[in-house]
Each structure stands twice: as structure tokens, then as C-alpha cells.
GROMACS .gro file of C-alpha atoms in nm:
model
  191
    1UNK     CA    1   0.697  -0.185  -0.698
    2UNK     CA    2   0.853  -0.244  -1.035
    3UNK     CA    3   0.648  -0.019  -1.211
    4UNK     CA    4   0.675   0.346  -1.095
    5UNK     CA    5   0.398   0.490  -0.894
    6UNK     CA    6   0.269   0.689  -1.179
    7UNK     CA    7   0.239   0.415  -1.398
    8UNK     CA    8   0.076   0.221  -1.133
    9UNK     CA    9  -0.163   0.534  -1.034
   10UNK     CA   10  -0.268   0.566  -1.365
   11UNK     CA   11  -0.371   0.197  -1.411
   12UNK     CA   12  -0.520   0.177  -1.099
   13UNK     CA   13  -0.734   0.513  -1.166
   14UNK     CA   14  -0.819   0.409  -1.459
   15UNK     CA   15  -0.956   0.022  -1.353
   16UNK     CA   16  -1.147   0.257  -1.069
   17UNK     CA   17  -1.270   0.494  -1.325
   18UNK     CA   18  -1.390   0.165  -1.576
   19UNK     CA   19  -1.565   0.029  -1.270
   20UNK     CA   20  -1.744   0.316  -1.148
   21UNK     CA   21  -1.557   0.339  -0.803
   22UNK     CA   22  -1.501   0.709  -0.686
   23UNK     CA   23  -1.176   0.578  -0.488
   24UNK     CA   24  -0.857   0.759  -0.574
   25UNK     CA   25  -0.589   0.492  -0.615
   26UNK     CA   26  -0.398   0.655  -0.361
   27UNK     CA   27  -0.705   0.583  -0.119
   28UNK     CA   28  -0.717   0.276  -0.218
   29UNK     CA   29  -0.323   0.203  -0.124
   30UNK     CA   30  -0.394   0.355   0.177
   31UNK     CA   31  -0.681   0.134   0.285
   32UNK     CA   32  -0.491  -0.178   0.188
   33UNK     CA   33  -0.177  -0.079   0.380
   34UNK     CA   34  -0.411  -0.002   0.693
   35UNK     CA   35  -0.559  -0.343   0.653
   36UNK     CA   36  -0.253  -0.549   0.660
   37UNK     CA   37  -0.055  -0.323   0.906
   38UNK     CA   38  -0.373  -0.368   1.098
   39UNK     CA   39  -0.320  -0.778   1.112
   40UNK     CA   40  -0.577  -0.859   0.865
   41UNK     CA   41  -0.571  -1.270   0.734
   42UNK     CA   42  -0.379  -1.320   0.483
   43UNK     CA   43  -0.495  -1.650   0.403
   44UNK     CA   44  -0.756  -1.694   0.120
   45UNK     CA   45  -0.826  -1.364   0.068
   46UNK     CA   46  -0.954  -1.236   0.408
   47UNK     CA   47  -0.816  -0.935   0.284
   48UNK     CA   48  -1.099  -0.829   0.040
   49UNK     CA   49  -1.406  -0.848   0.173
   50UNK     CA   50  -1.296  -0.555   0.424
   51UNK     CA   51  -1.146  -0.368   0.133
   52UNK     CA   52  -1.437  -0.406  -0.103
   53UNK     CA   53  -1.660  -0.321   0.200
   54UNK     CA   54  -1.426   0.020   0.249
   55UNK     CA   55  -1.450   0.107  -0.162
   56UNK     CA   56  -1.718  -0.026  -0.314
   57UNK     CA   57  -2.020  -0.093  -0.044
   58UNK     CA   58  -1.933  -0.473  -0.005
   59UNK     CA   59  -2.013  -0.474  -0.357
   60UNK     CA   60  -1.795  -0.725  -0.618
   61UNK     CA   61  -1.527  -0.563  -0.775
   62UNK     CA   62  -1.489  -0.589  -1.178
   63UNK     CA   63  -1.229  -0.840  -1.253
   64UNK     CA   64  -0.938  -0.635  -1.385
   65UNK     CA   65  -0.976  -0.392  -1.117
   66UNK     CA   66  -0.947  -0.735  -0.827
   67UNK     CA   67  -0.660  -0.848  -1.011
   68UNK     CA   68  -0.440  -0.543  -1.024
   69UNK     CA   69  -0.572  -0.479  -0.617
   70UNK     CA   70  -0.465  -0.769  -0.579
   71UNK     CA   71  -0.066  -0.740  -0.704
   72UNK     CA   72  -0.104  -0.407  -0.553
   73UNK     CA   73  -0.187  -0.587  -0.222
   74UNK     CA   74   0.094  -0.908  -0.284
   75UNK     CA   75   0.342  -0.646  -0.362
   76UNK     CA   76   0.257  -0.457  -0.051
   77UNK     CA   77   0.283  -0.753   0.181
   78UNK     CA   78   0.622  -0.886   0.030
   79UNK     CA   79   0.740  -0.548   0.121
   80UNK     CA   80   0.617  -0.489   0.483
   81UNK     CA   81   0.741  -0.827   0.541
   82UNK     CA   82   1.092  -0.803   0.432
   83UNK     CA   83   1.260  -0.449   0.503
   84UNK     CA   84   1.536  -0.468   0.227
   85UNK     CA   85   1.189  -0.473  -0.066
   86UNK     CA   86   1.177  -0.102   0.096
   87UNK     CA   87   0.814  -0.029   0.130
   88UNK     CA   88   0.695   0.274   0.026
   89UNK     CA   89   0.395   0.472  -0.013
   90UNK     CA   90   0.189   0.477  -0.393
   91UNK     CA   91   0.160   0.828  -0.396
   92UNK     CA   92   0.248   1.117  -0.708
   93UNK     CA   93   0.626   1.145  -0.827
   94UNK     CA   94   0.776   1.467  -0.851
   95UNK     CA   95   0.613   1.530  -1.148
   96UNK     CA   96   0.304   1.642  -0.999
   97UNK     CA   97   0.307   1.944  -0.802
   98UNK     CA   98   0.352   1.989  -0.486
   99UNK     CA   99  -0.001   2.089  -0.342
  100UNK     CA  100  -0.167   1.766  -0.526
  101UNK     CA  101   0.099   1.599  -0.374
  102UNK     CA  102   0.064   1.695   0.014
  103UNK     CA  103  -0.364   1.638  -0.095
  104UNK     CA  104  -0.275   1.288  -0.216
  105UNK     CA  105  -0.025   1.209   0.091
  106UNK     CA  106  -0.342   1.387   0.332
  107UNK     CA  107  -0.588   1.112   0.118
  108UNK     CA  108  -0.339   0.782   0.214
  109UNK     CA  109  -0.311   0.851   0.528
  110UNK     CA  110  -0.703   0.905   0.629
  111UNK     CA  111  -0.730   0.574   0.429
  112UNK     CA  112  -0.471   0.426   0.619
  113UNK     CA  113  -0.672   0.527   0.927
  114UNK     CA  114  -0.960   0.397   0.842
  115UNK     CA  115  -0.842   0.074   0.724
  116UNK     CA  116  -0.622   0.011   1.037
  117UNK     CA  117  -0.948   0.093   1.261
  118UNK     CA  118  -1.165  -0.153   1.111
  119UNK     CA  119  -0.905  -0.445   1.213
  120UNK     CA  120  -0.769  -0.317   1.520
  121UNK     CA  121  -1.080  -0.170   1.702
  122UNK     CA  122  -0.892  -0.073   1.992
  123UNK     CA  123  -0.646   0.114   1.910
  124UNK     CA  124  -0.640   0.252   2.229
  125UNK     CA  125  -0.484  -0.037   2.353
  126UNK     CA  126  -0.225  -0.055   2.157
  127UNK     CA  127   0.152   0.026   2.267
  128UNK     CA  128   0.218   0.398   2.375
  129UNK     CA  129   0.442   0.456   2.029
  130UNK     CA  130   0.163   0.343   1.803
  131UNK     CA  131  -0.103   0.547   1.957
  132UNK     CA  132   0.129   0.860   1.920
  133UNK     CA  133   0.190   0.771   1.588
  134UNK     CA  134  -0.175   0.706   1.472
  135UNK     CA  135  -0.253   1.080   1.696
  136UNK     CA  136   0.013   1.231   1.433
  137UNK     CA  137  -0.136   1.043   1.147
  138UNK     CA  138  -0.462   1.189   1.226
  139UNK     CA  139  -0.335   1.515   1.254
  140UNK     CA  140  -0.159   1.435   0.863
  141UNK     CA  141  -0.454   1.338   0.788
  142UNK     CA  142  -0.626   1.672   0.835
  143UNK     CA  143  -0.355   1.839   0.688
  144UNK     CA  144  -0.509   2.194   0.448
  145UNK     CA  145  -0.222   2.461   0.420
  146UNK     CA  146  -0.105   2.636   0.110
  147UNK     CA  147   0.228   2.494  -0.019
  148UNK     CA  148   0.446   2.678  -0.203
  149UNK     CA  149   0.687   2.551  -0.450
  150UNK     CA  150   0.993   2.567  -0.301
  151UNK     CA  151   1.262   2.402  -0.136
  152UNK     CA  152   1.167   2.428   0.210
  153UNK     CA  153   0.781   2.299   0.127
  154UNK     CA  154   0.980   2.011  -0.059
  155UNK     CA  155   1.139   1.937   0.212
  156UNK     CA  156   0.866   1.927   0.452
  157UNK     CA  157   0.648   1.706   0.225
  158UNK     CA  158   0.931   1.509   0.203
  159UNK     CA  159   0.963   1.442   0.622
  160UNK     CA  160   0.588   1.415   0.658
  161UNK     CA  161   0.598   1.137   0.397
  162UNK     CA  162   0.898   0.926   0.564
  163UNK     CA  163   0.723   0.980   0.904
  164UNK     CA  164   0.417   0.853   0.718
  165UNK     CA  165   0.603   0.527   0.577
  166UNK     CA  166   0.778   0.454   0.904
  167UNK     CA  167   0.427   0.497   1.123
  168UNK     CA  168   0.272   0.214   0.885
  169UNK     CA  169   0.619   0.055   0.900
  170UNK     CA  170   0.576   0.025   1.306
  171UNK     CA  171   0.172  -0.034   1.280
  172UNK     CA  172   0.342  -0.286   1.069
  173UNK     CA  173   0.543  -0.440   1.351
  174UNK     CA  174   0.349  -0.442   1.639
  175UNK     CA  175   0.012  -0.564   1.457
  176UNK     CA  176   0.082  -0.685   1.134
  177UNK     CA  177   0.202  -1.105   1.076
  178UNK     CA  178   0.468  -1.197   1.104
  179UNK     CA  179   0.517  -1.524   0.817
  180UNK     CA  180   0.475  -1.356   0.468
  181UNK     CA  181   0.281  -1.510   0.238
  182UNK     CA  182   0.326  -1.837   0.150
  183UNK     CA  183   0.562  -1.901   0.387
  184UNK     CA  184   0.480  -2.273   0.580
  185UNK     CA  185   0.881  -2.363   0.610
  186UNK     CA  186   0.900  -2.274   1.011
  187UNK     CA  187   1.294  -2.264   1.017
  188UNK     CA  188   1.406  -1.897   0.864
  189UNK     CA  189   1.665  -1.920   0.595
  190UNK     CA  190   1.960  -1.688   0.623
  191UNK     CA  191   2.098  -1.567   0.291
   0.00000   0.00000   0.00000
């Protein structure tokens, strides 16, 4: 993203707060990502109704709020789609501490879940690294410890994270499309 996660969090929150949604935006992220690493269309909007369904009850989002989802979700898809836009998770910077951050990275990945379950159904059925990888996510998912603000917790909130990233990464790969959006030319240019 070209605006920092912060920035982006706190326009998103704020659109969800305006509207009345009780989403987090990191929830919200998370959902998304599970949708299109799940295989979701990503023709005429397919994405949405799923999404709105997840946050809001199947009920219309406010206007603002669909638009910015919407970068948020064009943004995410350019990324997924071509490794060197380096996907990453919308979560808290540094800023933030530490314990609101491992909350907000627990949050993501339960939406993740969630989203990725309501496309793929069967997950069951799916390759024997992505069903280890959505097991661990689960267990991220329930994640409740006490964190302490030091290096090691850093640096433990900093693995869980990348193994996070990579796990949607590889949902990613094995369910996701494969043509990013707008893409009709069938011959891949080489740059």
C-alpha cells in the first residue's frame, strides 16, 4: 500500500465507525484477503456481496466506506498477484504496542479464516500444506498470552506475522486466480 497501515487503519476505522459497522479494519483486511486467497470472482464485483454478507448482514455498505474497501481490495489483489508488490498484512506499526498488536494480528487471522471458509467449503480437501497451514492459523487465531515488551516478544510477533503472510501467500497459490485483474492479454509479458 502507498499509504502506511496506520494511515490506512485509521481511515478505514473511521468509514466503519461513520457507517455503524462494529468491524475492526484489521477484520475487515482479513476477511477480504480470505476471500480472494479463497478463489473468490473477481469479475464485477463477486467479491462484495460475500464481504458485505461477513460485515454488515448482507446489508449495503455507505458509499465512502465501498469505495475505500474497494482500493483496499484492488490493492490487495495487485499484490497477491505479483510477488515483487510484496503483500503484506494491514495490521498496527510499531507504534502501537505490542499486546494490541499480537490482538490485532489474532483478529486478521480469524477473519482470514472465516473468509477463506465461506469460498472454499472444503478445506479438507485441499493439499496437505494448506490444511497444516490453516490448522496453525487456527491455532493464531486463538492466540491469548501476555506479551511483554521486549525483544524476544518482538521477535516472536514478528515470526508469527511472516508465517501469517506466507500461509495467505500459499492459500494464495493453490486457490486463488491466477490472471490479475484486468488482465485479458493471454501471452505474459516479460519485463
Amino acid at each position: 500500500m502507498a499509504t502506511p497501515p496506520s494511515l490506512c487503519i485509521e481511515k478505514l476505522k473511521q468509514a466503519l465507525d461513520a457507517a455503524e459497522i462494529g468491524q475492526h479494519p484489521v477484520e475487515v483486511h482479513g476477511a477480504l484477503v480470505g476471500l480472494i486467497c479463497g478463489g473468490v470472482k473477481q469479475d464485477h464485483m463477486a467479491w462484495l456481496k460475500p464481504l458485505v454478507e461477513l460485515m454488515n448482514d448482507g446489508q449495503a455498505l455507505e458509499h465512502n466506506l465501498q469505495h475505500l474497501i474497494t482500493e483496499l481490495y484492488q490493492d490487495t489483489v495487485a499484490r497477491l498477484a505479483d510477488f515483487e508488490f510484496g503483500f503484506t498484512l494491514l495490521l498496527p506499526e510499531e507504534e502501537v504496542s505490542l499486546s494490541q498488536r499480537v490482538e490485532a494480528l489474532a483478529l486478521w487471522t480469524q477473519s482470514f479464516l472465516t473468509g477463506i471458509a465461506i469460498i472454499q467449503p472444503e478445506l479438507a480437501k485441499a493439499s496437505p500444506d494448506v490444511r497444516e497451514v490453516i490448522k496453525d492459523l487456527a491455532e493464531i487465531a486463538q492466540v491469548e498470552f501476555d506479551v511483554g515488551d521486549d525483544d524476544e516478544s518482538e521477535a516472536a510477533y514478528i515470526e508469527l506475522q511472516e508465517f501469517v503472510r506466507m500461509s495467505a501467500i500459499l492459500c494464495y497459490s493453490e486457490f486463488g486466480l491466477d490472471m490479475p485483474l484486468n488482465d485479458t492479454d493471454k501471452s505474459s509479458t516479460i519485463h
